[in-house]
Every structure is written in structure tokens, then in C-alpha cells.
Amino acid sequence: HNGAAQGLSSEKIVTVHQDSDGNLWVGTYDGGLCRLEGDHFECFTTAEGLAHDHVTSFTEDVEGNLWFGSLGGGLNRLRDAKFTALTTAEGLAHPGVWAIREGRRGLWIGTESGLDLVVDGYPVDYPGRQAAAEDSLMAIYEEEDGTVWTGLYGGGLRRLSGGRWTTYTTANDLADDEVFCITQDSEGAIWIGTRGGLNRLVDGQFTTFTTEDGLPQDNIKALHIDSKGVLWVGTRGGGLARYLY
């Protein structure tokens, strides 16, 4: 158990990621950002230049910059041991950032009010941006062909292709309109974690998996497909499940 005794600034953990150098980063609800150094944590808060102490998301770009999303302070970039903030003053749609995903053109940023594309450190326009201006985004996934999928808080699942959005909701057999995570398997199926179960999308058709199919809980918060093709499903209150598709 690693906690306050090891220097962790908060035991309310929101996100955990490992960078390309092998460093383990922990984003907290109210204690900023911590990096595991051996057997103790070095933590960074607003006092060290972090934009906000509620850290929600993390990614590393191709240049080795680390990006952190926060709930109220927008984005932070860590480069050369220095934090730089990217907020609404620089064109970010909203200071509440829930998701970050690196894509072919840049970083996709899911905010509480819009999907941003950040290129060379700044938000840029893209076909379809205005049509997503009211979306409250919780998840982002980009396919190899550039198709972008977004999960909305209450708005279902959306697909951006060729500058046009397609929306899928419970009316299209989505399990629930609160979508928290999205991934894709090696066969091309899109997997969607919602508040009301797990969905698989193939050729426009949804299949739903719930506790009736063996899930420990229907509220799905995290999805990961490992190197052996096993789908790991993180739930809220039911622990971790795995699915062999």
C-alpha cells in the first residue's frame, strides 16, 4: 500500500499512467499530480505551477511532452521540468478537461463543453468542431483511419468521420447514454463502457453485455485490451472483469 506515508498528496486517485521513461504518474482528486520515485512520491500542485489540483487525465505525445487534464484548470504540459498551462485564454473550449487522446493530427481534448484538437501546443479548427461545441465529453478514441469516437456524459456515443458527426443513443440500442470509455479490438469492433452495461459495435449493430451475461457490475468505468487480446473491464463497485472475445 502506497499512501501518505510514502508522500502521496491525496489518497483520492483519479488516474494512473506510466510514461515512456518508466515513471509512474498518479493524478489525484484534490492533491495534484504525483510521480513515484523509488519508494516515495514527488508531488506537484498549484504551488509548483500545476493549473489545478484535480487531475483527470494524462497522455504523452510523440515528442515526449507529458500532458495532464484537470477539472477547472484546463491542460498542463510538462516539458523540461516546467509546467505550461493551456486554458480558455489560449482558445481551449472549456477549463474542465476529462479526456486526452493522441491522434494522427494532434491531441484530442475532451472538455465539459466541446472537443478540441491541439496542434503544436494550441487548439486549432477542424471540420466538425462547431457541431461538438455543446458536448460534455468523457472519452475519446481514434481509429487508424482517423475516425474519432467520443463518449458523452448523457449524450451517448458520437462518431466523427469526414467532418460529419453521427450520434448513437439508447434509441439505437446503446446500453446507456452516459459513456465513460471506448476502445477497439484487433477485429475492428468498437467496445463502449456505459453506466448501464458494456456494448460491442460491429457493422452499425450494438450488442449489450450486463450482469445477466456475467459482468460483476453494469457501471463500466475503464476498458483495456492487453497484448493477448483479453478485454479487461473496470467497473464501479464490482471490481475488474475480463472478457475473451
mmCIF file of C-alpha atoms in Angstrom:
data_model
loop_
_atom_site.group_PDB
_atom_site.id
_atom_site.type_symbol
_atom_site.label_atom_id
_atom_site.label_comp_id
_atom_site.label_asym_id
_atom_site.label_seq_id
_atom_site.Cartn_x
_atom_site.Cartn_y
_atom_site.Cartn_z
ATOM 1 C CA HIS A 1 0.000 0.000 0.000
ATOM 2 C CA ASN A 2 1.365 3.384 -1.047
ATOM 3 C CA GLY A 3 -0.176 6.401 0.627
ATOM 4 C CA ALA A 4 0.548 9.433 2.760
ATOM 5 C CA ALA A 5 3.449 7.684 4.464
ATOM 6 C CA GLN A 6 5.189 7.472 1.095
ATOM 7 C CA GLY A 7 4.486 11.130 0.320
ATOM 8 C CA LEU A 8 1.291 10.761 -1.704
ATOM 9 C CA SER A 9 -0.517 14.114 -1.501
ATOM 10 C CA SER A 10 -4.007 12.589 -1.624
ATOM 11 C CA GLU A 11 -5.422 9.079 -1.415
ATOM 12 C CA LYS A 12 -8.297 10.022 -3.735
ATOM 13 C CA ILE A 13 -6.857 8.654 -7.007
ATOM 14 C CA VAL A 14 -8.396 9.562 -10.364
ATOM 15 C CA THR A 15 -5.871 8.334 -12.951
ATOM 16 C CA VAL A 16 -2.619 6.348 -13.081
ATOM 17 C CA HIS A 17 -0.229 6.197 -16.055
ATOM 18 C CA GLN A 18 3.342 5.209 -16.857
ATOM 19 C CA ASP A 19 5.445 7.358 -19.193
ATOM 20 C CA SER A 20 7.991 6.192 -21.773
ATOM 21 C CA ASP A 21 10.805 6.557 -19.236
ATOM 22 C CA GLY A 22 9.064 4.149 -16.884
ATOM 23 C CA ASN A 23 7.899 6.798 -14.397
ATOM 24 C CA LEU A 24 4.568 6.121 -12.715
ATOM 25 C CA TRP A 25 2.295 9.186 -12.515
ATOM 26 C CA VAL A 26 -0.727 9.456 -10.246
ATOM 27 C CA GLY A 27 -3.409 12.087 -10.767
ATOM 28 C CA THR A 28 -5.465 12.866 -7.679
ATOM 29 C CA TYR A 29 -8.833 14.399 -6.880
ATOM 30 C CA ASP A 30 -7.513 17.190 -4.686
ATOM 31 C CA GLY A 31 -3.750 16.768 -4.270
ATOM 32 C CA GLY A 32 -2.420 17.483 -7.736
ATOM 33 C CA LEU A 33 -0.021 15.181 -9.518
ATOM 34 C CA CYS A 34 2.482 12.725 -8.058
ATOM 35 C CA ARG A 35 5.396 10.806 -9.570
ATOM 36 C CA LEU A 36 6.710 7.672 -7.930
ATOM 37 C CA GLU A 37 10.443 7.990 -7.226
ATOM 38 C CA GLY A 38 11.749 4.677 -5.907
ATOM 39 C CA ASP A 39 9.723 4.057 -2.768
ATOM 40 C CA HIS A 40 8.335 7.568 -2.330
ATOM 41 C CA PHE A 41 6.301 10.135 -4.261
ATOM 42 C CA GLU A 42 7.294 13.559 -5.522
ATOM 43 C CA CYS A 43 4.145 15.646 -5.826
ATOM 44 C CA PHE A 44 3.262 18.742 -7.842
ATOM 45 C CA THR A 45 0.380 21.082 -7.039
ATOM 46 C CA THR A 46 -0.642 24.607 -7.952
ATOM 47 C CA ALA A 47 2.275 25.742 -5.783
ATOM 48 C CA GLU A 48 4.649 24.149 -8.315
ATOM 49 C CA GLY A 49 2.844 25.572 -11.340
ATOM 50 C CA LEU A 50 0.113 22.992 -11.930
ATOM 51 C CA ALA A 51 -3.040 24.700 -13.221
ATOM 52 C CA HIS A 52 -5.419 22.824 -10.905
ATOM 53 C CA ASP A 53 -5.136 20.169 -8.198
ATOM 54 C CA HIS A 54 -7.914 17.926 -9.566
ATOM 55 C CA VAL A 55 -6.102 15.924 -12.262
ATOM 56 C CA THR A 56 -8.361 13.872 -14.529
ATOM 57 C CA SER A 57 -6.331 12.561 -17.458
ATOM 58 C CA PHE A 58 -2.879 12.043 -18.920
ATOM 59 C CA THR A 59 -1.063 11.376 -22.175
ATOM 60 C CA GLU A 60 2.426 11.590 -23.641
ATOM 61 C CA ASP A 61 2.945 12.969 -27.148
ATOM 62 C CA VAL A 62 5.442 11.832 -29.785
ATOM 63 C CA GLU A 63 7.941 14.476 -28.664
ATOM 64 C CA GLY A 64 7.935 13.197 -25.093
ATOM 65 C CA ASN A 65 5.885 16.042 -23.632
ATOM 66 C CA LEU A 66 3.552 14.999 -20.823
ATOM 67 C CA TRP A 67 0.027 16.436 -20.890
ATOM 68 C CA PHE A 68 -2.340 16.496 -17.940
ATOM 69 C CA GLY A 69 -6.014 17.402 -17.952
ATOM 70 C CA SER A 70 -7.654 18.996 -14.954
ATOM 71 C CA LEU A 71 -11.167 19.768 -13.806
ATOM 72 C CA GLY A 72 -11.029 23.549 -13.766
ATOM 73 C CA GLY A 73 -7.540 24.475 -14.931
ATOM 74 C CA GLY A 74 -7.603 23.185 -18.498
ATOM 75 C CA LEU A 75 -4.440 21.481 -19.751
ATOM 76 C CA ASN A 76 -0.914 21.375 -18.410
ATOM 77 C CA ARG A 77 2.146 20.450 -20.455
ATOM 78 C CA LEU A 78 5.259 19.271 -18.646
ATOM 79 C CA ARG A 79 8.446 19.788 -20.623
ATOM 80 C CA ASP A 80 11.987 20.277 -19.330
ATOM 81 C CA ALA A 81 10.693 20.070 -15.744
ATOM 82 C CA LYS A 82 8.406 23.074 -16.294
ATOM 83 C CA PHE A 83 4.599 23.231 -16.366
ATOM 84 C CA THR A 84 2.843 25.323 -19.011
ATOM 85 C CA ALA A 85 -0.918 25.918 -18.850
ATOM 86 C CA LEU A 86 -3.286 25.838 -21.806
ATOM 87 C CA THR A 87 -6.654 27.339 -20.864
ATOM 88 C CA THR A 88 -9.596 29.157 -22.396
ATOM 89 C CA ALA A 89 -7.312 32.186 -22.775
ATOM 90 C CA GLU A 90 -5.380 30.183 -25.403
ATOM 91 C CA GLY A 91 -8.566 29.002 -27.091
ATOM 92 C CA LEU A 92 -9.448 25.856 -25.149
ATOM 93 C CA ALA A 93 -13.208 25.269 -25.279
ATOM 94 C CA HIS A 94 -13.666 24.781 -21.519
ATOM 95 C CA PRO A 95 -11.399 24.612 -18.428
ATOM 96 C CA GLY A 96 -12.866 21.258 -17.414
ATOM 97 C CA VAL A 97 -10.903 18.508 -19.216
ATOM 98 C CA TRP A 98 -11.980 14.888 -18.790
ATOM 99 C CA ALA A 99 -10.142 13.076 -21.579
ATOM 100 C CA ILE A 100 -6.959 13.338 -23.667
ATOM 101 C CA ARG A 101 -6.099 11.130 -26.623
ATOM 102 C CA GLU A 102 -3.225 11.437 -29.057
ATOM 103 C CA GLY A 103 -4.361 11.245 -32.673
ATOM 104 C CA ARG A 104 -2.819 11.424 -36.099
ATOM 105 C CA ARG A 105 -3.180 15.203 -36.314
ATOM 106 C CA GLY A 106 -2.506 16.166 -32.712
ATOM 107 C CA LEU A 107 -4.047 15.803 -29.268
ATOM 108 C CA TRP A 108 -7.787 15.368 -28.929
ATOM 109 C CA ILE A 109 -9.046 17.081 -25.778
ATOM 110 C CA GLY A 110 -12.441 16.206 -24.350
ATOM 111 C CA THR A 111 -13.852 19.054 -22.270
ATOM 112 C CA GLU A 112 -17.096 19.693 -20.441
ATOM 113 C CA SER A 113 -18.214 21.750 -23.428
ATOM 114 C CA GLY A 114 -16.587 20.704 -26.683
ATOM 115 C CA LEU A 115 -13.913 18.602 -28.372
ATOM 116 C CA ASP A 116 -10.640 20.391 -29.043
ATOM 117 C CA LEU A 117 -7.749 19.443 -31.315
ATOM 118 C CA VAL A 118 -4.398 20.732 -30.050
ATOM 119 C CA VAL A 119 -1.570 21.000 -32.594
ATOM 120 C CA ASP A 120 1.867 22.408 -31.711
ATOM 121 C CA GLY A 121 0.588 23.458 -28.310
ATOM 122 C CA TYR A 122 -2.571 25.319 -29.334
ATOM 123 C CA PRO A 123 -6.182 24.474 -30.238
ATOM 124 C CA VAL A 124 -6.898 24.554 -33.975
ATOM 125 C CA ASP A 125 -10.055 24.410 -36.030
ATOM 126 C CA TYR A 126 -11.133 21.153 -37.685
ATOM 127 C CA PRO A 127 -14.156 20.036 -39.732
ATOM 128 C CA GLY A 128 -16.990 19.290 -37.304
ATOM 129 C CA ARG A 129 -15.662 21.287 -34.342
ATOM 130 C CA GLN A 130 -18.646 23.612 -34.071
ATOM 131 C CA ALA A 131 -21.091 20.692 -34.139
ATOM 132 C CA ALA A 132 -19.449 19.315 -30.964
ATOM 133 C CA ALA A 133 -19.356 22.645 -29.127
ATOM 134 C CA GLU A 134 -22.036 21.647 -26.590
ATOM 135 C CA ASP A 135 -20.801 18.091 -25.991
ATOM 136 C CA SER A 136 -19.694 17.126 -22.494
ATOM 137 C CA LEU A 137 -17.027 14.541 -23.262
ATOM 138 C CA MET A 138 -15.839 11.717 -21.030
ATOM 139 C CA ALA A 139 -13.988 9.507 -23.527
ATOM 140 C CA ILE A 140 -12.161 9.719 -26.879
ATOM 141 C CA TYR A 141 -10.867 7.058 -29.243
ATOM 142 C CA GLU A 142 -9.332 7.465 -32.721
ATOM 143 C CA GLU A 143 -9.177 4.629 -35.235
ATOM 144 C CA GLU A 144 -6.208 4.149 -37.554
ATOM 145 C CA ASP A 145 -8.167 5.670 -40.451
ATOM 146 C CA GLY A 146 -8.735 8.877 -38.479
ATOM 147 C CA THR A 147 -12.326 8.200 -37.453
ATOM 148 C CA VAL A 148 -12.905 9.696 -33.993
ATOM 149 C CA TRP A 149 -15.320 8.294 -31.415
ATOM 150 C CA THR A 150 -16.421 10.293 -28.382
ATOM 151 C CA GLY A 151 -18.319 9.282 -25.282
ATOM 152 C CA LEU A 152 -20.640 11.874 -23.797
ATOM 153 C CA TYR A 153 -21.976 12.474 -20.328
ATOM 154 C CA GLY A 154 -25.652 11.956 -21.059
ATOM 155 C CA GLY A 155 -25.414 12.381 -24.832
ATOM 156 C CA GLY A 156 -24.473 8.872 -25.909
ATOM 157 C CA LEU A 157 -21.770 7.889 -28.398
ATOM 158 C CA ARG A 158 -20.671 10.062 -31.335
ATOM 159 C CA ARG A 159 -18.602 9.299 -34.429
ATOM 160 C CA LEU A 160 -16.676 11.916 -36.440
ATOM 161 C CA SER A 161 -15.748 10.949 -39.981
ATOM 162 C CA GLY A 162 -15.165 13.258 -42.924
ATOM 163 C CA GLY A 163 -16.173 16.273 -40.861
ATOM 164 C CA ARG A 164 -19.620 14.829 -40.101
ATOM 165 C CA TRP A 165 -20.955 13.560 -36.794
ATOM 166 C CA THR A 166 -23.171 10.523 -36.264
ATOM 167 C CA THR A 167 -24.832 10.094 -32.866
ATOM 168 C CA TYR A 168 -25.826 6.803 -31.215
ATOM 169 C CA THR A 169 -28.036 6.702 -28.123
ATOM 170 C CA THR A 170 -30.297 4.249 -26.317
ATOM 171 C CA ALA A 171 -32.664 4.744 -29.261
ATOM 172 C CA ASN A 172 -30.021 2.909 -31.336
ATOM 173 C CA ASP A 173 -29.638 0.147 -28.689
ATOM 174 C CA LEU A 174 -26.734 1.755 -26.820
ATOM 175 C CA ALA A 175 -26.890 0.413 -23.250
ATOM 176 C CA ASP A 176 -26.910 3.869 -21.661
ATOM 177 C CA ASP A 177 -26.354 7.469 -22.767
ATOM 178 C CA GLU A 178 -23.577 8.048 -20.219
ATOM 179 C CA VAL A 179 -20.417 6.758 -21.928
ATOM 180 C CA PHE A 180 -17.192 6.582 -19.923
ATOM 181 C CA CYS A 181 -14.699 4.639 -22.073
ATOM 182 C CA ILE A 182 -14.116 3.435 -25.627
ATOM 183 C CA THR A 183 -11.638 1.022 -27.223
ATOM 184 C CA GLN A 184 -11.275 -1.175 -30.316
ATOM 185 C CA ASP A 185 -10.227 -4.809 -30.665
ATOM 186 C CA SER A 186 -7.998 -6.397 -33.300
ATOM 187 C CA GLU A 187 -11.023 -7.421 -35.354
ATOM 188 C CA GLY A 188 -12.235 -3.826 -35.615
ATOM 189 C CA ALA A 189 -15.113 -4.000 -33.153
ATOM 190 C CA ILE A 190 -15.684 -0.903 -31.044
ATOM 191 C CA TRP A 191 -16.230 -1.545 -27.322
ATOM 192 C CA ILE A 192 -18.096 1.024 -25.243
ATOM 193 C CA GLY A 193 -18.351 1.212 -21.474
ATOM 194 C CA THR A 194 -21.507 2.899 -20.184
ATOM 195 C CA ARG A 195 -23.357 3.405 -16.936
ATOM 196 C CA GLY A 196 -25.762 0.666 -17.980
ATOM 197 C CA GLY A 197 -23.504 -2.036 -19.370
ATOM 198 C CA LEU A 198 -20.881 -2.926 -21.954
ATOM 199 C CA ASN A 199 -21.522 -2.530 -25.685
ATOM 200 C CA ARG A 200 -19.833 -4.030 -28.732
ATOM 201 C CA LEU A 201 -20.438 -2.221 -32.010
ATOM 202 C CA VAL A 202 -19.953 -4.152 -35.269
ATOM 203 C CA ASP A 203 -21.276 -3.007 -38.654
ATOM 204 C CA GLY A 204 -23.591 -0.486 -37.024
ATOM 205 C CA GLN A 205 -25.168 -3.050 -34.676
ATOM 206 C CA PHE A 206 -24.857 -2.947 -30.886
ATOM 207 C CA THR A 207 -24.576 -5.991 -28.652
ATOM 208 C CA THR A 208 -25.069 -5.351 -24.937
ATOM 209 C CA PHE A 209 -23.476 -7.212 -22.019
ATOM 210 C CA THR A 210 -24.757 -6.710 -18.463
ATOM 211 C CA THR A 211 -24.751 -8.528 -15.125
ATOM 212 C CA GLU A 212 -27.151 -11.000 -16.733
ATOM 213 C CA ASP A 213 -24.253 -12.016 -19.012
ATOM 214 C CA GLY A 214 -21.733 -12.317 -16.194
ATOM 215 C CA LEU A 215 -20.496 -8.751 -15.654
ATOM 216 C CA PRO A 216 -19.962 -8.041 -11.947
ATOM 217 C CA GLN A 217 -21.485 -4.557 -12.336
ATOM 218 C CA ASP A 218 -23.168 -2.621 -15.155
ATOM 219 C CA ASN A 219 -21.424 0.704 -14.498
ATOM 220 C CA ILE A 220 -18.307 0.423 -16.688
ATOM 221 C CA LYS A 221 -15.529 2.932 -15.987
ATOM 222 C CA ALA A 222 -12.468 1.531 -17.811
ATOM 223 C CA LEU A 223 -11.635 -0.731 -20.764
ATOM 224 C CA HIS A 224 -8.266 -2.152 -21.825
ATOM 225 C CA ILE A 225 -7.294 -4.802 -24.361
ATOM 226 C CA ASP A 226 -3.981 -6.411 -23.476
ATOM 227 C CA SER A 227 -1.295 -7.883 -25.738
ATOM 228 C CA LYS A 228 -3.026 -11.279 -25.687
ATOM 229 C CA GLY A 229 -6.330 -9.816 -26.856
ATOM 230 C CA VAL A 230 -8.072 -10.071 -23.495
ATOM 231 C CA LEU A 231 -10.587 -7.306 -22.804
ATOM 232 C CA TRP A 232 -10.299 -6.032 -19.226
ATOM 233 C CA VAL A 233 -13.377 -4.286 -17.851
ATOM 234 C CA GLY A 234 -13.168 -1.990 -14.841
ATOM 235 C CA THR A 235 -16.453 -1.415 -13.038
ATOM 236 C CA ARG A 236 -17.683 0.934 -10.358
ATOM 237 C CA GLY A 237 -18.344 -1.216 -7.328
ATOM 238 C CA GLY A 238 -17.904 -4.633 -8.948
ATOM 239 C CA GLY A 239 -14.156 -4.814 -9.380
ATOM 240 C CA LEU A 240 -12.324 -5.961 -12.503
ATOM 241 C CA ALA A 241 -13.611 -8.437 -15.065
ATOM 242 C CA ARG A 242 -12.082 -9.933 -18.191
ATOM 243 C CA TYR A 243 -13.741 -10.994 -21.401
ATOM 244 C CA LEU A 244 -12.345 -13.383 -24.008
ATOM 245 C CA TYR A 245 -13.974 -12.394 -27.285
#
